[in-house]
Coordinates of N, CA, C and O in Angstrom, one line a residue:
M27 N 0.9 -1.2 0.0 CA 0.0 0.0 0.0 C 0.9 1.2 0.0 O 1.8 1.3 0.8
N28 N 0.6 2.2 -0.9 CA 1.3 3.5 -0.9 C 0.9 4.3 0.3 O -0.2 4.7 0.4
T29 N 1.9 4.6 1.2 CA 1.5 5.3 2.4 C 1.7 6.8 2.3 O 1.3 7.5 3.2
A30 N 2.3 7.3 1.2 CA 2.5 8.7 1.0 C 1.2 9.5 1.2 O 1.2 10.5 1.9
P31 N 0.1 9.2 0.5 CA -1.1 10.0 0.8 C -1.6 10.0 2.2 O -2.0 11.0 2.8
W32 N -1.4 8.8 2.9 CA -1.8 8.8 4.3 C -0.9 9.6 5.2 O -1.3 10.2 6.2
E33 N 0.4 9.7 4.8 CA 1.3 10.6 5.6 C 0.8 12.0 5.5 O 0.8 12.8 6.5
T34 N 0.4 12.5 4.3 CA -0.1 13.8 4.1 C -1.4 14.0 4.8 O -1.6 15.0 5.5
I35 N -2.3 13.0 4.7 CA -3.6 13.1 5.5 C -3.3 13.2 7.0 O -3.9 14.1 7.7
G36 N -2.3 12.4 7.5 CA -2.0 12.5 8.9 C -1.5 13.9 9.3 O -1.8 14.4 10.4
R37 N -0.6 14.4 8.5 CA -0.1 15.8 8.8 C -1.2 16.8 8.8 O -1.2 17.7 9.7
L38 N -2.1 16.7 7.9 CA -3.2 17.7 7.9 C -4.1 17.5 9.1 O -4.5 18.4 9.8
A39 N -4.4 16.2 9.4 CA -5.2 15.9 10.6 C -4.5 16.5 11.9 O -5.2 17.1 12.7
E40 N -3.2 16.2 12.0 CA -2.5 16.7 13.2 C -2.6 18.3 13.3 O -2.7 18.8 14.4
L41 N -2.4 18.9 12.1 CA -2.5 20.4 12.1 C -3.8 20.9 12.6 O -3.9 21.7 13.5
F42 N -4.9 20.3 12.0 CA -6.2 20.8 12.3 C -6.6 20.5 13.8 O -7.2 21.3 14.5
T43 N -6.1 19.3 14.3 CA -6.4 19.0 15.7 C -5.6 19.9 16.6 O -6.2 20.4 17.6
S44 N -4.4 20.2 16.3 CA -3.6 21.1 17.1 C -4.3 22.5 17.2 O -4.3 23.2 18.2
L45 N -4.8 23.0 16.0 CA -5.4 24.3 16.0 C -6.7 24.3 16.8 O -6.9 25.3 17.6
D46 N -7.5 23.3 16.7 CA -8.7 23.2 17.4 C -8.5 23.0 18.9 O -9.2 23.6 19.8
T47 N -7.5 22.2 19.2 CA -7.1 22.0 20.7 C -6.7 23.3 21.3 O -7.0 23.6 22.4
A48 N -5.9 24.1 20.5 CA -5.4 25.4 21.0 C -6.6 26.3 21.3 O -6.5 27.2 22.1
R49 N -7.7 26.1 20.6 CA -8.9 27.0 20.8 C -9.8 26.4 21.9 O -10.8 27.0 22.2
G50 N -9.3 25.3 22.5 CA -10.1 24.8 23.6 C -11.2 23.9 23.2 O -12.1 23.6 24.0
I51 N -11.2 23.4 22.0 CA -12.3 22.5 21.5 C -12.0 21.1 21.9 O -11.0 20.6 21.5
P52 N -12.9 20.4 22.6 CA -12.7 19.0 23.0 C -12.7 18.1 21.8 O -13.3 18.4 20.7
A53 N -12.1 16.9 21.9 CA -11.9 16.0 20.8 C -13.2 15.6 20.1 O -13.3 15.7 18.8
E54 N -14.3 15.2 20.8 CA -15.5 14.8 20.2 C -16.2 16.0 19.4 O -16.8 15.8 18.4
Q55 N -16.0 17.1 20.0 CA -16.6 18.3 19.3 C -15.8 18.6 18.0 O -16.4 19.0 17.0
Q56 N -14.5 18.4 18.1 CA -13.6 18.5 16.9 C -14.1 17.6 15.8 O -14.2 17.9 14.6
W57 N -14.4 16.3 16.2 CA -14.8 15.3 15.2 C -16.2 15.7 14.6 O -16.4 15.6 13.4
T58 N -17.0 16.2 15.5 CA -18.4 16.6 15.0 C -18.2 17.8 13.9 O -18.9 17.7 12.9
L59 N -17.4 18.7 14.3 CA -17.2 19.8 13.3 C -16.6 19.4 12.0 O -16.9 19.9 11.0
Q60 N -15.7 18.4 12.1 CA -15.0 17.9 11.0 C -16.0 17.1 10.1 O -16.0 17.2 8.8
V61 N -16.9 16.4 10.7 CA -18.0 15.7 9.9 C -18.9 16.7 9.2 O -19.3 16.6 8.0
L62 N -19.2 17.8 9.9 CA -19.9 18.9 9.3 C -19.2 19.5 8.1 O -19.8 19.9 7.1
K63 N -17.8 19.5 8.2 CA -17.0 20.0 7.1 C -17.2 19.1 5.8 O -17.2 19.5 4.7
I64 N -17.3 17.8 6.1 CA -17.6 16.8 5.0 C -18.9 17.2 4.3 O -19.0 17.3 3.0
A65 N -19.9 17.5 5.1 CA -21.2 17.9 4.5 C -21.1 19.2 3.7 O -21.7 19.3 2.6
E66 N -20.3 20.1 4.2 CA -20.1 21.3 3.4 C -19.4 21.0 2.1 O -19.8 21.6 1.0
E67 N -18.4 20.2 2.1 CA -17.8 19.8 0.8 C -18.7 19.1 -0.1 O -18.7 19.3 -1.4
V68 N -19.6 18.2 0.4 CA -20.6 17.6 -0.5 C -21.5 18.6 -1.1 O -21.8 18.5 -2.3
G69 N -21.9 19.6 -0.3 CA -22.7 20.7 -0.8 C -22.0 21.5 -1.9 O -22.7 21.8 -2.9
E70 N -20.7 21.7 -1.8 CA -20.0 22.4 -2.8 C -19.9 21.5 -4.1 O -19.9 22.0 -5.2
S71 N -19.8 20.2 -3.9 CA -19.8 19.3 -5.1 C -21.2 19.4 -5.8 O -21.2 19.5 -7.0
A72 N -22.2 19.4 -5.0 CA -23.6 19.5 -5.6 C -23.7 20.8 -6.3 O -24.3 20.9 -7.4
Q73 N -23.3 21.9 -5.7 CA -23.3 23.2 -6.3 C -22.6 23.2 -7.7 O -23.0 23.8 -8.7
A74 N -21.4 22.6 -7.7 CA -20.6 22.5 -8.9 C -21.4 21.7 -10.0 O -21.4 22.1 -11.2
V75 N -22.1 20.7 -9.6 CA -22.8 19.9 -10.6 C -24.0 20.7 -11.2 O -24.2 20.8 -12.4
I76 N -24.7 21.4 -10.3 CA -25.7 22.3 -10.8 C -25.2 23.4 -11.7 O -25.8 23.7 -12.7
G77 N -24.0 23.9 -11.4 CA -23.3 24.9 -12.3 C -22.9 24.3 -13.6 O -22.9 25.0 -14.6
A78 N -22.4 23.1 -13.6 CA -22.0 22.4 -14.8 C -23.2 22.1 -15.7 O -23.0 22.2 -16.9
W79 N -24.3 21.8 -15.1 CA -25.5 21.5 -15.9 C -26.3 22.8 -16.2 O -27.2 22.8 -17.0
A80 N -25.9 23.9 -15.6 CA -26.5 25.2 -15.8 C -28.0 25.2 -15.5 O -28.8 25.8 -16.2
T81 N -28.3 24.5 -14.4 CA -29.7 24.4 -14.0 C -30.2 25.5 -13.1 O -31.4 25.6 -12.8
N82 N -29.3 26.4 -12.7 CA -29.8 27.6 -11.9 C -29.9 28.7 -12.9 O -28.9 29.2 -13.4
P83 N -31.2 29.1 -13.2 CA -31.4 30.2 -14.2 C -30.7 31.5 -13.9 O -30.4 32.3 -14.7
R84 N -30.5 31.7 -12.6 CA -29.9 33.0 -12.2 C -28.4 33.0 -12.5 O -27.8 34.0 -12.7
K85 N -27.7 31.8 -12.4 CA -26.3 31.7 -12.6 C -25.8 31.2 -13.9 O -24.7 31.4 -14.3
G86 N -26.7 30.4 -14.6 CA -26.3 29.8 -15.8 C -25.2 28.7 -15.6 O -25.1 28.2 -14.5
Q87 N -24.3 28.6 -16.6 CA -23.2 27.6 -16.5 C -22.1 28.3 -15.7 O -21.3 29.0 -16.3
S88 N -22.0 28.0 -14.4 CA -21.1 28.7 -13.5 C -19.9 27.8 -13.2 O -18.9 28.2 -12.6
H89 N -20.0 26.5 -13.5 CA -18.9 25.6 -13.2 C -18.6 24.6 -14.4 O -19.5 24.5 -15.3
T90 N -17.5 24.0 -14.4 CA -17.1 23.0 -15.4 C -17.1 21.6 -14.7 O -17.1 21.6 -13.5
W91 N -17.0 20.6 -15.5 CA -16.8 19.2 -14.9 C -15.5 19.1 -14.1 O -15.4 18.4 -13.2
Q92 N -14.5 19.9 -14.5 CA -13.3 19.9 -13.7 C -13.5 20.5 -12.3 O -13.0 20.0 -11.4
H93 N -14.4 21.5 -12.2 CA -14.7 22.0 -10.9 C -15.4 20.9 -10.1 O -15.1 20.8 -8.9
V94 N -16.3 20.2 -10.7 CA -17.0 19.1 -10.0 C -15.9 18.1 -9.5 O -16.0 17.7 -8.3
Q95 N -15.0 17.7 -10.4 CA -14.0 16.7 -10.0 C -13.1 17.2 -8.8 O -12.8 16.5 -7.9
E96 N -12.8 18.5 -8.8 CA -12.0 19.1 -7.7 C -12.8 19.1 -6.4 O -12.3 18.8 -5.4
E97 N -14.1 19.4 -6.5 CA -14.9 19.4 -5.3 C -15.1 18.0 -4.7 O -15.1 17.8 -3.5
V98 N -15.3 17.0 -5.6 CA -15.4 15.6 -5.2 C -14.1 15.2 -4.5 O -14.1 14.5 -3.5
A99 N -12.9 15.6 -5.1 CA -11.6 15.3 -4.5 C -11.5 16.0 -3.1 O -11.0 15.4 -2.1
D100 N -12.0 17.2 -3.0 CA -12.0 17.9 -1.7 C -12.8 17.1 -0.7 O -12.4 17.0 0.5
T101 N -14.0 16.6 -1.1 CA -14.8 15.8 -0.2 C -14.1 14.5 0.2 O -14.1 14.2 1.4
A102 N -13.4 13.9 -0.7 CA -12.6 12.7 -0.3 C -11.5 13.0 0.7 O -11.3 12.3 1.7
I103 N -10.8 14.1 0.4 CA -9.7 14.5 1.3 C -10.2 14.8 2.7 O -9.7 14.3 3.7
T104 N -11.3 15.6 2.7 CA -11.9 16.0 4.0 C -12.3 14.7 4.7 O -12.2 14.6 6.0
S105 N -12.9 13.8 4.0 CA -13.4 12.5 4.7 C -12.2 11.8 5.3 O -12.3 11.3 6.4
L106 N -11.1 11.6 4.5 CA -10.0 10.9 5.0 C -9.3 11.6 6.2 O -8.9 11.0 7.2
V107 N -9.2 13.0 6.1 CA -8.7 13.7 7.3 C -9.6 13.5 8.5 O -9.1 13.3 9.6
T108 N -10.9 13.5 8.3 CA -11.8 13.2 9.4 C -11.6 11.9 10.0 O -11.5 11.8 11.3
L109 N -11.4 10.9 9.2 CA -11.2 9.5 9.7 C -9.9 9.5 10.5 O -9.8 8.9 11.6
H110 N -8.8 10.1 10.0 CA -7.6 10.2 10.7 C -7.6 10.9 12.0 O -7.0 10.5 13.0
R111 N -8.4 12.0 12.0 CA -8.6 12.7 13.3 C -9.3 11.9 14.3 O -9.0 12.0 15.5
M112 N -10.2 11.0 13.9 CA -10.9 10.1 14.8 C -10.0 8.9 15.3 O -10.1 8.5 16.4
L113 N -9.3 8.3 14.3 CA -8.6 7.1 14.6 C -7.1 7.2 14.7 O -6.4 6.2 15.0
G114 N -6.5 8.3 14.3 CA -5.1 8.4 14.3 C -4.4 7.5 13.3 O -4.9 7.3 12.2
D115 N -3.3 6.9 13.7 CA -2.5 6.1 12.9 C -3.3 4.8 12.5 O -2.8 4.0 11.6
E116 N -4.4 4.5 13.2 CA -5.1 3.3 12.8 C -6.1 3.5 11.6 O -6.6 2.6 11.0
A117 N -6.2 4.8 11.2 CA -7.1 5.1 10.1 C -6.8 4.4 8.8 O -7.7 3.8 8.2
P118 N -5.6 4.3 8.3 CA -5.3 3.6 7.0 C -5.8 2.1 7.1 O -6.4 1.6 6.1
A119 N -5.5 1.4 8.1 CA -5.8 0.0 8.2 C -7.4 -0.2 8.3 O -8.0 -1.0 7.7
F120 N -8.0 0.7 9.1 CA -9.5 0.7 9.2 C -10.1 1.0 7.9 O -11.0 0.2 7.5
F121 N -9.6 2.0 7.2 CA -10.1 2.3 5.8 C -10.0 1.1 4.9 O -10.9 0.8 4.2
E122 N -8.8 0.6 4.8 CA -8.5 -0.5 3.9 C -9.4 -1.7 4.2 O -9.9 -2.4 3.3
A123 N -9.6 -2.1 5.5 CA -10.4 -3.2 5.9 C -11.9 -2.9 5.5 O -12.6 -3.8 4.9
L124 N -12.4 -1.7 5.7 CA -13.7 -1.4 5.3 C -13.9 -1.4 3.8 O -14.9 -1.8 3.3
L125 N -12.9 -0.8 3.1 CA -13.0 -0.8 1.7 C -13.0 -2.2 1.1 O -13.8 -2.6 0.2
T126 N -12.2 -3.1 1.7 CA -12.2 -4.5 1.2 C -13.6 -5.2 1.5 O -14.1 -5.9 0.6
Q127 N -14.2 -4.9 2.6 CA -15.5 -5.5 3.0 C -16.6 -5.0 2.1 O -17.3 -5.7 1.5
K128 N -16.6 -3.6 1.9 CA -17.6 -3.0 1.0 C -17.5 -3.5 -0.4 O -18.4 -3.8 -1.1
A129 N -16.2 -3.5 -0.9 CA -16.0 -3.9 -2.3 C -16.4 -5.4 -2.5 O -17.1 -5.7 -3.5
A130 N -16.1 -6.2 -1.6 CA -16.6 -7.6 -1.7 C -18.1 -7.7 -1.8 O -18.6 -8.5 -2.6
T131 N -18.8 -6.9 -1.0 CA -20.2 -6.9 -1.0 C -20.8 -6.4 -2.4 O -21.6 -7.1 -3.0
F132 N -20.3 -5.3 -2.8 CA -20.8 -4.7 -4.0 C -20.3 -5.4 -5.3 O -21.1 -5.5 -6.2
L133 N -19.1 -5.8 -5.3 CA -18.6 -6.4 -6.5 C -19.3 -7.8 -6.7 O -19.4 -8.2 -7.9
A134 N -19.7 -8.4 -5.6 CA -20.5 -9.7 -5.8 C -21.8 -9.4 -6.5 O -22.3 -10.4 -7.1
L135 N -22.3 -8.2 -6.4 CA -23.6 -7.9 -7.1 C -23.4 -8.1 -8.6 O -24.4 -8.4 -9.3
G136 N -22.2 -7.8 -9.1 CA -22.0 -7.9 -10.6 C -21.6 -9.3 -11.0 O -21.4 -9.6 -12.2
D137 N -21.5 -10.3 -10.1 CA -21.1 -11.6 -10.3 C -22.3 -12.5 -10.2 O -22.7 -12.9 -9.1
P138 N -22.9 -13.0 -11.3 CA -24.1 -13.8 -11.3 C -23.9 -15.1 -10.5 O -24.9 -15.6 -9.9
A139 N -22.7 -15.6 -10.5 CA -22.5 -16.9 -9.7 C -22.6 -16.7 -8.2 O -23.0 -17.6 -7.5
S140 N -22.5 -15.4 -7.7 CA -22.6 -15.2 -6.3 C -23.9 -14.6 -5.9 O -24.1 -14.3 -4.7
A141 N -24.8 -14.5 -6.8 CA -26.1 -13.9 -6.5 C -26.9 -14.9 -5.7 O -26.9 -16.1 -6.0
P142 N -27.7 -14.4 -4.8 CA -28.6 -15.3 -4.0 C -29.6 -15.9 -4.9 O -30.1 -15.3 -5.8
P143 N -30.0 -17.1 -4.6 CA -31.1 -17.8 -5.4 C -32.4 -17.1 -5.3 O -32.7 -16.5 -4.2
L144 N -33.2 -17.0 -6.4 CA -34.5 -16.4 -6.3 C -35.4 -17.4 -5.6 O -35.5 -18.6 -5.9
E145 N -36.2 -16.8 -4.7 CA -37.2 -17.6 -3.9 C -38.4 -17.9 -4.8 O -38.8 -17.0 -5.5
G146 N -39.0 -19.0 -4.6 CA -40.2 -19.3 -5.3 C -40.1 -19.6 -6.8 O -41.1 -19.6 -7.5
V147 N -38.9 -19.9 -7.2 CA -38.7 -20.1 -8.7 C -38.6 -21.6 -8.9 O -38.0 -22.4 -8.2

């Protein structure tokens, strides 16, 4: 596993945690605020999609699909920073294990051999 992205995520998480701690914000409140930051990033992704499709008559085409991609990447980065702030150095292993579990579940949906039998057939 390439650990370089997780090293950067860890450094960001440590920075944000130290800044919040210096402001007197307790750990669980920091986590809560960080999860809200994920929601903010998702909203910005949605706003970019609306702008790319030009569905807001007041703004027209205000974004490109590259903007959407950047906002989705911001959402992913913010999510991984949040996970690292909650779990510390255990975040990469936790993420990899959960990704493996979810992938096995969803990829099995595309494999007809692993589909559950139809009842009553």
